[in-house]
Short mmCIF file of C-alpha atoms in Angstrom, two decimals:
data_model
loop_
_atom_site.label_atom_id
_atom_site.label_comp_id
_atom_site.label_asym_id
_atom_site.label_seq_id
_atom_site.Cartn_x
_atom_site.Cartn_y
_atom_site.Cartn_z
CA UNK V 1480 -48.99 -56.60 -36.64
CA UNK V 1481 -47.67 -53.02 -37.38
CA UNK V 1482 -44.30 -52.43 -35.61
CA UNK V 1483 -43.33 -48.79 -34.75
CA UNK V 1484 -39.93 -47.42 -33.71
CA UNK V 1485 -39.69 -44.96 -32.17
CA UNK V 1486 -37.31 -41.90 -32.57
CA UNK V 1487 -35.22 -41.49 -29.03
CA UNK V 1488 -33.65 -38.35 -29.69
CA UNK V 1489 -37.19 -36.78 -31.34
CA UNK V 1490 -40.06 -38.19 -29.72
CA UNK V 1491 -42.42 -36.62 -32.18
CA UNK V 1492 -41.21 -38.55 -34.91
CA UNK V 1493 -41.81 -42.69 -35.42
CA UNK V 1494 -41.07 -45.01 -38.10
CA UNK V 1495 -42.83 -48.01 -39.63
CA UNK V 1496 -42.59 -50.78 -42.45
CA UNK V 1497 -44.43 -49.63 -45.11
CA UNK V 1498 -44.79 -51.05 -49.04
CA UNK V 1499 -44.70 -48.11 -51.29
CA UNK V 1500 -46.29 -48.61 -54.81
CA UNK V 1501 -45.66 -46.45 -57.76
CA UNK V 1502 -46.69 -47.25 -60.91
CA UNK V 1503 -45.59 -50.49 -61.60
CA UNK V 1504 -42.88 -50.53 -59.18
CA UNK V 1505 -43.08 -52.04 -55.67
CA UNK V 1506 -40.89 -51.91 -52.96
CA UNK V 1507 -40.33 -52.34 -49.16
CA UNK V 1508 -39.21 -49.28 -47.23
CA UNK V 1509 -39.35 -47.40 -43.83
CA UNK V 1510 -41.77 -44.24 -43.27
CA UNK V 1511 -41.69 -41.43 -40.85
CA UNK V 1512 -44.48 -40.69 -39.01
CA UNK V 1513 -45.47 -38.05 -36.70
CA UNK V 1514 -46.15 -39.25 -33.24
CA UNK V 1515 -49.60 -39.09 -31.41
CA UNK V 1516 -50.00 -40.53 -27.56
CA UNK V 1517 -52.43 -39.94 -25.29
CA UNK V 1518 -51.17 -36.88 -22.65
CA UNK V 1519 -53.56 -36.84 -19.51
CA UNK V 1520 -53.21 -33.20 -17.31
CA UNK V 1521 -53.55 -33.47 -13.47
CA UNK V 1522 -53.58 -30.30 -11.28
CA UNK V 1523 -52.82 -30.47 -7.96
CA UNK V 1524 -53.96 -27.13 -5.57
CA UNK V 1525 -55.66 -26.35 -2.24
CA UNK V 1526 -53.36 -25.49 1.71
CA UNK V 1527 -50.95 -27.99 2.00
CA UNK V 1528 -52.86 -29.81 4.91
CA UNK V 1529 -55.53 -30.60 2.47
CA UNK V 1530 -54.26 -31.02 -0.97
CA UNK V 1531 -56.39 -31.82 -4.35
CA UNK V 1532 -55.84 -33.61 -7.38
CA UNK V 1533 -58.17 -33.56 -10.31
CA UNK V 1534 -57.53 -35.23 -13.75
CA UNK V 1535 -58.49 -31.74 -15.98
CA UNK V 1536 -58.09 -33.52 -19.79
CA UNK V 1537 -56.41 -36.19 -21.54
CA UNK V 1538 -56.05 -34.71 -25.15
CA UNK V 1539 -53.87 -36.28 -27.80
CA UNK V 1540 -50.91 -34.82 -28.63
CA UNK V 1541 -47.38 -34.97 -30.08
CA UNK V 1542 -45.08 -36.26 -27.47
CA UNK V 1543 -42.37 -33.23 -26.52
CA UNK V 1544 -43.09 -30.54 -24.23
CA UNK V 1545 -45.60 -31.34 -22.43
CA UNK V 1546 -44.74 -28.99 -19.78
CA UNK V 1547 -45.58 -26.29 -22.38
CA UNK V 1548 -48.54 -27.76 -23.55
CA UNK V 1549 -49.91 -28.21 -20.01
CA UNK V 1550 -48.90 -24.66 -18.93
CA UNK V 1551 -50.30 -23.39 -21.90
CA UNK V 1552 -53.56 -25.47 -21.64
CA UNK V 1553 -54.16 -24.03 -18.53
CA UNK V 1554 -53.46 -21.02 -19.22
CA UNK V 1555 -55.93 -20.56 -22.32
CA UNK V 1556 -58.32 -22.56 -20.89
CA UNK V 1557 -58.57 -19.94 -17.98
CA UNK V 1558 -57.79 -22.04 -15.18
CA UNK V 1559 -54.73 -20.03 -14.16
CA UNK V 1560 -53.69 -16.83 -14.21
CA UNK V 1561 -50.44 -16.76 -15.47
CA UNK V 1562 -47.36 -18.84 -14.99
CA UNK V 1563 -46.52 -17.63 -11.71
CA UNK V 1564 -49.46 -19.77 -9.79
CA UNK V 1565 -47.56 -23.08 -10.91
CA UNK V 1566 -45.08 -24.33 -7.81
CA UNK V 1567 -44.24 -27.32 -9.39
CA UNK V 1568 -44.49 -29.25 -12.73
CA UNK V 1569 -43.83 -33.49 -12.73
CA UNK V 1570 -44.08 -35.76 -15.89
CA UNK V 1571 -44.33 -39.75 -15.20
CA UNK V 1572 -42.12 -42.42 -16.61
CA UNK V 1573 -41.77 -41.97 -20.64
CA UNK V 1574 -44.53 -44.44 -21.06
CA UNK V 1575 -47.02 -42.91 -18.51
CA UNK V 1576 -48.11 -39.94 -20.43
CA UNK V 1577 -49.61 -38.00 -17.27
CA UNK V 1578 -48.34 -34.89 -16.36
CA UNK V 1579 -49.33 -33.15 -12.12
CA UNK V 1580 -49.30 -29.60 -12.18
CA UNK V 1581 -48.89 -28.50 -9.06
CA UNK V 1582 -50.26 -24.32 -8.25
CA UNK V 1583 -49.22 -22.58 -5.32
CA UNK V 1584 -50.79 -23.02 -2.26
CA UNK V 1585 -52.57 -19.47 -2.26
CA UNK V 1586 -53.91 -20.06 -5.55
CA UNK V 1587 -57.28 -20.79 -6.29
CA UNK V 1588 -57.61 -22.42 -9.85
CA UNK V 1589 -61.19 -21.62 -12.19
CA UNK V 1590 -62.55 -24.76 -12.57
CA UNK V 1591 -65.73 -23.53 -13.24
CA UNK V 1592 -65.85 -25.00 -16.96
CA UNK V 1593 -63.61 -28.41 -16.11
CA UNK V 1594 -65.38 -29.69 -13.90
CA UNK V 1595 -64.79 -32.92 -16.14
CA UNK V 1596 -62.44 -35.12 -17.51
CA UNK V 1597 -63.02 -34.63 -20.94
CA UNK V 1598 -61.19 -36.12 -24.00
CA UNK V 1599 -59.66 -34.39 -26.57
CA UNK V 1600 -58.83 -35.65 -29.78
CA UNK V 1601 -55.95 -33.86 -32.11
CA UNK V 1602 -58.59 -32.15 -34.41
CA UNK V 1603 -60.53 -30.70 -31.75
CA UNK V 1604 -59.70 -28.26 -29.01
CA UNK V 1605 -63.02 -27.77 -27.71
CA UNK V 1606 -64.15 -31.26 -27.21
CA UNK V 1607 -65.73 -32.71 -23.99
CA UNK V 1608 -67.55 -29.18 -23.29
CA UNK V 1609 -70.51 -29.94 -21.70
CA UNK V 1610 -72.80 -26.82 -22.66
CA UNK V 1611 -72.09 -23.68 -25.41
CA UNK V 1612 -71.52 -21.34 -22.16
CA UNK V 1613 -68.75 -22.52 -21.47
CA UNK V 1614 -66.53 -23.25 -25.07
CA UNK V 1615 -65.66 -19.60 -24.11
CA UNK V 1616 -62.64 -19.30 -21.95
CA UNK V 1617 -62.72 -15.93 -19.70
CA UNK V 1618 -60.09 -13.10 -20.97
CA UNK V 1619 -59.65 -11.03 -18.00
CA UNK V 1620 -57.42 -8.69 -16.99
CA UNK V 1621 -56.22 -7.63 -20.76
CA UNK V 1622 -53.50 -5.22 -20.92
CA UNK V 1623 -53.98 -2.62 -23.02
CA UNK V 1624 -51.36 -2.49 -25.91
CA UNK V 1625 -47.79 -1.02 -25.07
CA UNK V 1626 -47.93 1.30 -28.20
CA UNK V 1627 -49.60 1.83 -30.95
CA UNK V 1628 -48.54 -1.55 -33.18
CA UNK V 1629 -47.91 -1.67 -36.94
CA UNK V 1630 -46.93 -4.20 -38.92
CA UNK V 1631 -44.97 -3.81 -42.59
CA UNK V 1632 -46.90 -5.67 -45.18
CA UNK V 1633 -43.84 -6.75 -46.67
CA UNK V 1634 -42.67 -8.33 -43.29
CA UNK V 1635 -45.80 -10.47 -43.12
CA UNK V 1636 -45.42 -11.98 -46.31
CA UNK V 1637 -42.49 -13.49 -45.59
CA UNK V 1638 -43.22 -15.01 -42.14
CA UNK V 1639 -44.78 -18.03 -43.90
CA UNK V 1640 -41.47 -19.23 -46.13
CA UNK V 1641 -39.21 -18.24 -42.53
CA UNK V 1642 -41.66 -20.79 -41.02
CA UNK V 1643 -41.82 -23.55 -43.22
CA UNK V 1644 -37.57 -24.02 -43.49
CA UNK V 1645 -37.96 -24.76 -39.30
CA UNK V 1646 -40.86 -26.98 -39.46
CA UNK V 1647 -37.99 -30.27 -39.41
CA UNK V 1648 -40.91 -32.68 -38.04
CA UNK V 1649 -43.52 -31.86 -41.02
CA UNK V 1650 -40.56 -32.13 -43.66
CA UNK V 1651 -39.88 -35.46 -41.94
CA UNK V 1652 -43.40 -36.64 -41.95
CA UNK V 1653 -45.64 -34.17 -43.49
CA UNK V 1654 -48.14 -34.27 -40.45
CA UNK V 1655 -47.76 -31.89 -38.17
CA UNK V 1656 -49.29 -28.58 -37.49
CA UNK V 1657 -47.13 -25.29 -36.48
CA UNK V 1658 -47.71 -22.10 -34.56
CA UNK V 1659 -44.86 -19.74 -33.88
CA UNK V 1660 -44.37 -16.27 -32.81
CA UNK V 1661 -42.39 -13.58 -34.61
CA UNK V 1662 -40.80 -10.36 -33.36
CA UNK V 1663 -41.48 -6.59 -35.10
CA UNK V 1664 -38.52 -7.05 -37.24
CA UNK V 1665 -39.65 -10.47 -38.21
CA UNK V 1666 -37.19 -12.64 -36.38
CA UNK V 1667 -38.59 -16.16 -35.21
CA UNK V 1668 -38.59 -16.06 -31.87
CA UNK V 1669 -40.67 -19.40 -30.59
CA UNK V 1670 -41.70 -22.44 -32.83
CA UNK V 1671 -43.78 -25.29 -31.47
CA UNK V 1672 -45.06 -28.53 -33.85
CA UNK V 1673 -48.00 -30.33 -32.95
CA UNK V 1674 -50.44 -33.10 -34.81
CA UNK V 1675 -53.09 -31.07 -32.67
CA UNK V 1676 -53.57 -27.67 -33.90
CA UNK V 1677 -54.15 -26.38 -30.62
CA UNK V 1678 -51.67 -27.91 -28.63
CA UNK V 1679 -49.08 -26.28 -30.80
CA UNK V 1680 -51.19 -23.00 -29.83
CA UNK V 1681 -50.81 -23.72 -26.32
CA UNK V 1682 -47.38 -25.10 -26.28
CA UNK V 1683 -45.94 -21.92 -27.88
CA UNK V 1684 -47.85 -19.80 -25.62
CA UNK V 1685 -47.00 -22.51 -22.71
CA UNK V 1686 -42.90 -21.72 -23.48
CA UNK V 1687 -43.44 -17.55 -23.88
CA UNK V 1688 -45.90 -17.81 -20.58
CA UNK V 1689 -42.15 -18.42 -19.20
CA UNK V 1690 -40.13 -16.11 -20.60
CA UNK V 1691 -40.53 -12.74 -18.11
CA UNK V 1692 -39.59 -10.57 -20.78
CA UNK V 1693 -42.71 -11.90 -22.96
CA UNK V 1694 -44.97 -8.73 -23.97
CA UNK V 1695 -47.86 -10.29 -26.13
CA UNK V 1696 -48.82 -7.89 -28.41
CA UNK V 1697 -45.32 -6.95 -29.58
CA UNK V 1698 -45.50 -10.27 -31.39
CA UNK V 1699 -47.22 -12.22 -34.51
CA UNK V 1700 -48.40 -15.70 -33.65
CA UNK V 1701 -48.54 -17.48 -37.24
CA UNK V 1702 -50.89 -20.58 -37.89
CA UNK V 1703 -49.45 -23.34 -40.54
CA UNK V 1704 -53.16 -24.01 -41.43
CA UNK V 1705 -56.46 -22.35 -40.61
CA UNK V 1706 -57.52 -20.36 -38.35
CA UNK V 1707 -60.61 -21.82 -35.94
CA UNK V 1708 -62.44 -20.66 -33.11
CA UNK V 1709 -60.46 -22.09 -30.46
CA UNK V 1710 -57.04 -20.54 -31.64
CA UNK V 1711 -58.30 -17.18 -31.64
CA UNK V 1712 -59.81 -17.57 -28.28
CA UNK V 1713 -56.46 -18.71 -27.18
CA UNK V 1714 -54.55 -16.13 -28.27
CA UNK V 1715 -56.94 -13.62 -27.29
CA UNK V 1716 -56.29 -15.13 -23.55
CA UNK V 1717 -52.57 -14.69 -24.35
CA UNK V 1718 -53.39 -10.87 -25.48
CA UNK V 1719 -51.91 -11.74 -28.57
CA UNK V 1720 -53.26 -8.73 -30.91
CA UNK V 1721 -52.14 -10.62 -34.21
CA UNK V 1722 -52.76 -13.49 -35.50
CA UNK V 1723 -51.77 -14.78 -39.32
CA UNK V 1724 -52.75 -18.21 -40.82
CA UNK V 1725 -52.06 -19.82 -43.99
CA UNK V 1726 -55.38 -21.23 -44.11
CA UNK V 1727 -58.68 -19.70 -43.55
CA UNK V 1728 -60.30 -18.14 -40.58
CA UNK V 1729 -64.20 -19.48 -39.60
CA UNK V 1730 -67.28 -17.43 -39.30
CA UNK V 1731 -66.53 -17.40 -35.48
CA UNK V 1732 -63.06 -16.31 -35.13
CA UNK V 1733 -63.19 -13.45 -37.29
CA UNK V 1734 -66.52 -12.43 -34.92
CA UNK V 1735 -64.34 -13.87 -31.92
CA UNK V 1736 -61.04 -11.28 -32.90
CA UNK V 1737 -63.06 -8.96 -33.75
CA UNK V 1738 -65.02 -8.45 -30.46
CA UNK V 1739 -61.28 -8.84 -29.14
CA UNK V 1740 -59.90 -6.11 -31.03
CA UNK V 1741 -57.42 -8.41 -32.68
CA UNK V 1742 -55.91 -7.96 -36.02
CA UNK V 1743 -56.81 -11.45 -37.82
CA UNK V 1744 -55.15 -12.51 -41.26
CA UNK V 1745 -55.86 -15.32 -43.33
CA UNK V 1746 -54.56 -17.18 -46.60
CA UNK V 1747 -51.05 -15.79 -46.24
CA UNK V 1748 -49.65 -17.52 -48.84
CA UNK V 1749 -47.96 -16.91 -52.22
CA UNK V 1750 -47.19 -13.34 -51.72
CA UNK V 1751 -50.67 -12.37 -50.36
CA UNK V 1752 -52.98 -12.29 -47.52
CA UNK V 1753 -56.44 -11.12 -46.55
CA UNK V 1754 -57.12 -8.78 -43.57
CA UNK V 1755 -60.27 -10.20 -41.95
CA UNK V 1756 -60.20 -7.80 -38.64
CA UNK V 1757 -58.14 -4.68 -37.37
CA UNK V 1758 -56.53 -3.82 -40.23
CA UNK V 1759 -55.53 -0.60 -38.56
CA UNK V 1760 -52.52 -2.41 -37.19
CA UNK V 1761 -51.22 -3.12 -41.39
CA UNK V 1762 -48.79 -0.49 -42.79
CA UNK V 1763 -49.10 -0.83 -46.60
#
């Protein structure tokens, strides 16, 4: 039987046994591994004389701030408003893995599209949707932009090296996605690891959804990989108005941040990068 250990002071990171063959040598060592467990989301809401709780998801994730994720989760997922509407926020025992988000008692939460417990695995953020209408989260409400925003070229092609010497989990085990947000002058402001791609969406957006000073469109959110559907969508929910990846972008988010009017990069890698959508926001 496998054996895993996990890491108490990093709960994204385990270890196991493994036997390591190269060439002709063999040998017995220990391997890091990034962490996946099972998170399940409960929201609790309604007057206080007649309180509800509904399991919303249970999506795997990298143990670690699940407050985030869960704020952030809601969040993008439309559910909530904003940070404000959440009174209280209680995690389990360490083994439990469920989360109770409790809103305010004059809030009324949009369950319109989770009205089911759906599963999420770590590759997908959109599983357990039960019809096309509704893998599209409402953005209402969207600020217009402070200014007019421009970003130096030469600034952007440097956010990917800036992110890879903070992503400690992935140099430990080399399986963990990243999405982090960077400031005009191209200062890392929030980084957030996750072996779901979306979860580390929503768990960056989860920790700047509680910072009061957070103005979404003065920042870049940068993906470690590609750029899907589901991570435009969230960001566009965030009114985050740029969005770089090191991967590619899909047909459907570069038709997703365009209708958006968000600035969408891909393959920014190796000193270069291609402008997909709202280039107008690029100073060259």
């Amino acid at each position: 039987m496998l054996q895993y250990l996990y890491n108490m002071s990093n709960p994204a990171i385990s270890y196991t046994r493994i036997t390591r063959v190269q060439d002709t040598l063999v040998t017995t060592t220990e391997d890091a591994l990034a962490a996946e467990e099972p998170l399940e989301i409960w929201l609790v809401y309604g007057q206080q004389h007649c309180r509800k709780q509904q399991s919303i998801t249970v999506t795997m994730r990298t143990p670690g701030r699940d407050a985030e994720l869960a704020t952030g989760f809601l969040y993008t997922e439309g559910i909530i408003k904003s940070a404000a509407d959440i009174a209280d926020i209680s995690a389990g025992s360490d083994k439990s893995n469920i989360i109770r988000i409790t809103l305010h008692e004059t809030v009324v939460p949009s369950l319109g599209t989770t009205s089911r417990n759906f599963f999420s695995t770590a590759s997908c953020g959109v599983c357990g949707k039960t019809d096309i209408a509704s893998i599209y989260a409402p953005v209402t409400g969207q600020q217009p932009e402070t200014a007019a925003a421009s970003w130096h070229s030469s600034l952007i092609l440097q956010l990917p090296e800036v992110l890879r010497q903070q992503q400690q989990v992935f140099e430990d085990t080399g399986g963990l996605h990243a999405a982090a947000l960077f400031d005009q002058q191209g200062q890392l402001v929030l980084l957030r690891e996750d072996i779901g791609r979306h979860n580390a969406v929503d768990k960056v957006i989860g920790a700047a959804l509680q910072q009061q000073d957070f103005v979404p469109d003065r920042y870049i959110l940068l993906l470690s990989g590609r750029a899907g559907f589901e991570l435009i969508q969230k960001a566009a929910v965030a009114g985050i108005r740029l969005i770089a990846a090191v991967g590619a972008p899909s047909s459907m988010a570069v038709r997703i941040a365009a209708e958006r009017d968000i600035t969408l990069i891909g393959f920014l890698r190796e000193q270069r990068f291609n402008i997909y959508t709202g280039e107008k926001r690029i100073v060259f």
